[in-house]
PDB file of C-alpha atoms in Angstrom:
ATOM      1  CA  MET A1499     167.436-149.159  11.370  1.00 49.00           C
ATOM      2  CA  LYS A1500     164.201-150.652  10.102  1.00 56.00           C
ATOM      3  CA  GLU A1501     163.292-150.865   6.420  1.00 60.00           C
ATOM      4  CA  ALA A1502     162.043-147.800   4.562  1.00 58.00           C
ATOM      5  CA  ARG A1503     158.336-147.055   4.738  1.00 67.00           C
ATOM      6  CA  ASN A1504     155.888-145.133   2.588  1.00 68.00           C
ATOM      7  CA  VAL A1505     155.857-142.331   5.155  1.00 65.00           C
ATOM      8  CA  GLU A1506     159.182-140.470   5.108  1.00 72.00           C
ATOM      9  CA  SER A1507     159.291-139.814   8.848  1.00 67.00           C
ATOM     10  CA  PHE A1508     158.954-143.541   9.579  1.00 63.00           C
ATOM     11  CA  SER A1509     162.381-143.952   7.949  1.00 69.00           C
ATOM     12  CA  LEU A1510     163.939-141.123   9.992  1.00 68.00           C
ATOM     13  CA  ASP A1511     166.014-142.277  12.956  1.00 74.00           C
ATOM     14  CA  HIS A1512     164.419-140.103  15.624  1.00 75.00           C
ATOM     15  CA  THR A1513     167.170-141.017  18.105  1.00 74.00           C
ATOM     16  CA  LYS A1514     169.817-139.233  16.002  1.00 83.00           C
ATOM     17  CA  VAL A1515     168.206-135.827  15.411  1.00 81.00           C
ATOM     18  CA  ARG A1516     168.720-132.898  17.770  1.00 84.00           C
ATOM     19  CA  ALA A1517     165.897-130.397  18.097  1.00 86.00           C
ATOM     20  CA  PRO A1518     165.196-127.654  17.381  1.00 92.00           C
ATOM     21  CA  TYR A1519     165.817-127.795  13.645  1.00 91.00           C
ATOM     22  CA  VAL A1520     164.467-127.384  10.147  1.00 94.00           C
ATOM     23  CA  ARG A1521     164.876-130.329   7.780  1.00 93.00           C
ATOM     24  CA  ILE A1522     163.709-130.967   4.247  1.00 95.00           C
ATOM     25  CA  ALA A1523     161.371-133.932   4.620  1.00 94.00           C
ATOM     26  CA  GLY A1524     160.641-134.306   0.924  1.00 92.00           C
ATOM     27  CA  ASN A1525     160.169-132.795  -2.506  1.00 93.00           C
ATOM     28  CA  LYS A1526     157.419-133.612  -4.971  1.00 93.00           C
ATOM     29  CA  ASN A1527     156.972-132.494  -8.555  1.00 93.00           C
ATOM     30  CA  GLY A1528     153.415-132.109  -9.781  1.00 89.00           C
ATOM     31  CA  PRO A1529     152.081-133.049 -13.194  1.00 90.00           C
ATOM     32  CA  VAL A1530     152.446-129.488 -14.516  1.00 91.00           C
ATOM     33  CA  GLY A1531     155.954-129.012 -13.147  1.00 90.00           C
ATOM     34  CA  ASP A1532     155.241-127.402  -9.780  1.00 94.00           C
ATOM     35  CA  THR A1533     157.667-128.349  -7.040  1.00 96.00           C
ATOM     36  CA  VAL A1534     156.387-128.727  -3.486  1.00 97.00           C
ATOM     37  CA  THR A1535     158.814-129.013  -0.577  1.00 97.00           C
ATOM     38  CA  LYS A1536     157.817-130.327   2.838  1.00 97.00           C
ATOM     39  CA  PHE A1537     159.857-129.242   5.871  1.00 97.00           C
ATOM     40  CA  ASP A1538     160.104-130.912   9.264  1.00 95.00           C
ATOM     41  CA  VAL A1539     160.082-128.032  11.779  1.00 96.00           C
ATOM     42  CA  ARG A1540     161.039-129.733  15.018  1.00 94.00           C
ATOM     43  CA  PHE A1541     160.500-128.026  18.360  1.00 95.00           C
ATOM     44  CA  CYS A1542     160.952-130.910  20.803  1.00 93.00           C
ATOM     45  CA  GLN A1543     163.513-133.643  21.164  1.00 92.00           C
ATOM     46  CA  PRO A1544     161.721-136.766  19.900  1.00 90.00           C
ATOM     47  CA  ASN A1545     160.808-139.309  22.562  1.00 89.00           C
ATOM     48  CA  GLU A1546     161.956-136.969  25.339  1.00 92.00           C
ATOM     49  CA  GLU A1547     159.436-134.122  25.285  1.00 94.00           C
ATOM     50  CA  PHE A1548     156.286-133.011  23.480  1.00 94.00           C
ATOM     51  CA  MET A1549     153.988-130.005  23.298  1.00 95.00           C
ATOM     52  CA  GLU A1550     150.731-130.007  25.205  1.00 96.00           C
ATOM     53  CA  THR A1551     147.689-130.013  22.910  1.00 96.00           C
ATOM     54  CA  GLY A1552     146.535-126.505  23.864  1.00 97.00           C
ATOM     55  CA  ALA A1553     150.004-125.054  23.287  1.00 97.00           C
ATOM     56  CA  ILE A1554     150.553-126.746  19.920  1.00 97.00           C
ATOM     57  CA  HIS A1555     147.040-125.747  18.834  1.00 97.00           C
ATOM     58  CA  THR A1556     147.589-122.067  19.656  1.00 97.00           C
ATOM     59  CA  LEU A1557     151.058-122.176  18.122  1.00 97.00           C
ATOM     60  CA  GLU A1558     149.496-123.592  14.951  1.00 97.00           C
ATOM     61  CA  HIS A1559     146.973-120.730  14.765  1.00 97.00           C
ATOM     62  CA  LEU A1560     149.604-118.030  15.294  1.00 97.00           C
ATOM     63  CA  MET A1561     152.256-119.574  13.024  1.00 97.00           C
ATOM     64  CA  ALA A1562     149.727-120.252  10.253  1.00 94.00           C
ATOM     65  CA  GLU A1563     148.685-116.596  10.343  1.00 91.00           C
ATOM     66  CA  TYR A1564     152.187-115.082  10.475  1.00 94.00           C
ATOM     67  CA  ILE A1565     154.075-117.457   8.163  1.00 96.00           C
ATOM     68  CA  ARG A1566     152.061-116.195   5.205  1.00 95.00           C
ATOM     69  CA  ASP A1567     153.304-112.658   5.940  1.00 95.00           C
ATOM     70  CA  GLU A1568     156.921-113.841   5.878  1.00 96.00           C
ATOM     71  CA  LEU A1569     156.952-116.474   3.159  1.00 96.00           C
ATOM     72  CA  GLU A1570     155.297-116.702  -0.240  1.00 95.00           C
ATOM     73  CA  GLY A1571     153.987-119.988  -1.536  1.00 96.00           C
ATOM     74  CA  VAL A1572     152.864-121.508   1.761  1.00 97.00           C
ATOM     75  CA  ILE A1573     150.573-124.461   1.149  1.00 97.00           C
ATOM     76  CA  ASP A1574     150.091-125.759   4.678  1.00 96.00           C
ATOM     77  CA  LEU A1575     151.413-125.746   8.218  1.00 97.00           C
ATOM     78  CA  SER A1576     150.314-128.806  10.192  1.00 96.00           C
ATOM     79  CA  PRO A1577     151.186-130.108  13.645  1.00 97.00           C
ATOM     80  CA  MET A1578     152.806-133.533  13.854  1.00 94.00           C
ATOM     81  CA  GLY A1579     150.729-136.204  15.528  1.00 93.00           C
ATOM     82  CA  CYS A1580     153.582-136.882  17.954  1.00 93.00           C
ATOM     83  CA  ARG A1581     153.346-133.214  19.022  1.00 96.00           C
ATOM     84  CA  THR A1582     157.086-132.590  18.628  1.00 94.00           C
ATOM     85  CA  GLY A1583     156.799-130.109  15.769  1.00 96.00           C
ATOM     86  CA  PHE A1584     155.134-129.152  12.516  1.00 97.00           C
ATOM     87  CA  TYR A1585     155.239-129.892   8.823  1.00 96.00           C
ATOM     88  CA  LEU A1586     155.443-126.868   6.552  1.00 98.00           C
ATOM     89  CA  SER A1587     154.687-127.374   2.851  1.00 97.00           C
ATOM     90  CA  VAL A1588     155.591-124.701   0.303  1.00 98.00           C
ATOM     91  CA  PHE A1589     155.786-124.284  -3.441  1.00 97.00           C
ATOM     92  CA  GLY A1590     159.355-124.273  -4.765  1.00 97.00           C
ATOM     93  CA  SER A1591     162.630-125.519  -3.333  1.00 96.00           C
ATOM     94  CA  PRO A1592     163.794-123.042  -0.699  1.00 97.00           C
ATOM     95  CA  GLU A1593     166.847-123.855   1.402  1.00 95.00           C
ATOM     96  CA  GLU A1594     166.468-125.026   4.989  1.00 94.00           C
ATOM     97  CA  SER A1595     168.313-121.961   6.275  1.00 93.00           C
ATOM     98  CA  TYR A1596     165.912-119.630   4.433  1.00 95.00           C
ATOM     99  CA  ILE A1597     162.902-121.392   5.966  1.00 96.00           C
ATOM    100  CA  ALA A1598     164.561-121.313   9.407  1.00 94.00           C
ATOM    101  CA  GLU A1599     165.154-117.569   9.040  1.00 95.00           C
ATOM    102  CA  LYS A1600     161.505-116.938   8.131  1.00 96.00           C
ATOM    103  CA  LEU A1601     160.256-119.190  10.923  1.00 96.00           C
ATOM    104  CA  ARG A1602     162.491-117.404  13.400  1.00 95.00           C
ATOM    105  CA  ALA A1603     160.855-114.088  12.438  1.00 96.00           C
ATOM    106  CA  VAL A1604     157.409-115.659  12.897  1.00 97.00           C
ATOM    107  CA  LEU A1605     158.250-117.192  16.260  1.00 97.00           C
ATOM    108  CA  VAL A1606     159.733-113.959  17.607  1.00 97.00           C
ATOM    109  CA  LYS A1607     156.306-112.405  16.938  1.00 96.00           C
ATOM    110  CA  VAL A1608     154.511-115.359  18.533  1.00 97.00           C
ATOM    111  CA  ALA A1609     156.703-115.153  21.642  1.00 97.00           C
ATOM    112  CA  ALA A1610     155.716-111.497  22.010  1.00 97.00           C
ATOM    113  CA  TRP A1611     151.981-111.982  21.362  1.00 96.00           C
ATOM    114  CA  PRO A1612     150.184-109.754  23.884  1.00 95.00           C
ATOM    115  CA  ASP A1613     147.589-111.101  26.313  1.00 93.00           C
ATOM    116  CA  SER A1614     145.303-108.269  25.221  1.00 94.00           C
ATOM    117  CA  GLU A1615     145.107-109.461  21.597  1.00 94.00           C
ATOM    118  CA  ASP A1616     142.919-112.383  20.553  1.00 93.00           C
ATOM    119  CA  VAL A1617     144.575-115.356  18.892  1.00 94.00           C
ATOM    120  CA  PRO A1618     143.313-115.576  15.287  1.00 93.00           C
ATOM    121  CA  GLY A1619     140.575-118.124  14.694  1.00 92.00           C
ATOM    122  CA  VAL A1620     139.796-118.914  18.326  1.00 94.00           C
ATOM    123  CA  ASP A1621     136.022-119.021  18.288  1.00 93.00           C
ATOM    124  CA  PRO A1622     133.452-121.754  17.612  1.00 94.00           C
ATOM    125  CA  VAL A1623     132.829-120.605  14.021  1.00 94.00           C
ATOM    126  CA  MET A1624     136.476-120.687  12.882  1.00 92.00           C
ATOM    127  CA  CYS A1625     137.910-123.509  15.004  1.00 93.00           C
ATOM    128  CA  GLY A1626     136.751-127.067  15.596  1.00 91.00           C
ATOM    129  CA  ASN A1627     138.169-127.215  19.127  1.00 93.00           C
ATOM    130  CA  TRP A1628     138.206-123.558  20.066  1.00 94.00           C
ATOM    131  CA  LYS A1629     138.350-124.125  23.832  1.00 94.00           C
ATOM    132  CA  ASP A1630     141.620-126.109  23.681  1.00 95.00           C
ATOM    133  CA  HIS A1631     144.170-123.302  23.474  1.00 97.00           C
ATOM    134  CA  ASP A1632     147.124-122.230  25.611  1.00 97.00           C
ATOM    135  CA  LEU A1633     148.676-118.890  24.670  1.00 97.00           C
ATOM    136  CA  GLU A1634     151.333-118.961  27.391  1.00 97.00           C
ATOM    137  CA  GLY A1635     152.382-122.463  26.324  1.00 97.00           C
ATOM    138  CA  ALA A1636     152.577-121.360  22.679  1.00 97.00           C
ATOM    139  CA  ARG A1637     154.718-118.353  23.612  1.00 97.00           C
ATOM    140  CA  ARG A1638     156.999-120.573  25.707  1.00 96.00           C
ATOM    141  CA  TRP A1639     157.604-123.045  22.842  1.00 96.00           C
ATOM    142  CA  ALA A1640     158.173-120.157  20.420  1.00 97.00           C
ATOM    143  CA  ARG A1641     160.825-118.682  22.753  1.00 96.00           C
ATOM    144  CA  LEU A1642     162.500-122.073  23.200  1.00 94.00           C
ATOM    145  CA  TRP A1643     162.675-122.637  19.428  1.00 93.00           C
ATOM    146  CA  VAL A1644     164.154-119.174  18.789  1.00 93.00           C
ATOM    147  CA  GLU A1645     166.687-119.573  21.606  1.00 90.00           C
ATOM    148  CA  GLY A1646     167.687-123.029  20.369  1.00 87.00           C
ATOM    149  CA  ILE A1647     168.055-121.902  16.760  1.00 82.00           C
ATOM    150  CA  ASP A1648     170.060-118.833  17.802  1.00 77.00           C
ATOM    151  CA  ARG A1649     172.328-120.996  19.942  1.00 73.00           C
ATOM    152  CA  LYS A1650     172.845-123.625  17.208  1.00 66.00           C
ATOM    153  CA  GLY A1651     173.180-121.290  14.224  1.00 61.00           C
ATOM    154  CA  TRP A1652     170.007-122.042  12.209  1.00 51.00           C
ATOM    155  CA  ALA A1653     170.128-125.669  13.349  1.00 51.00           C
ATOM    156  CA  CYS A1654     169.363-127.111   9.952  1.00 50.00           C
ATOM    157  CA  PHE A1655     169.515-130.874   9.934  1.00 46.00           C
TER     158      PHE A1655
END
């Protein structure tokens, strides 16, 4: 394995992980004592598959909306540049299994999102690339993540 880098994921051996999973990617303590934990929420097997941009974009909108209903202290949910998953940052130090449980609840809702209901934030005022969305792709990846987690038993790294 190559030397450690400033970016945590550059030190992760992507050939050894098995998606889907939830993994603590780092903890930081702020100057006033707040703890922030970043999670690697992997949907795709690295270097074997990736999410299409429209699907990951729609998934981001739906997950960002629902995760705040399930989990307190959410700071951010961001897609990975490699399009194999997301980073979720939260206040505190929750366990991987707790985050996986909350994400499962979110993704069950995403998988069942009806065609008749608009995806939150999909218009030119609220989204910088509002035409690049794929609801069916987002639902498919949500179903695959839930099925994989159910099959693997929370699939924490």
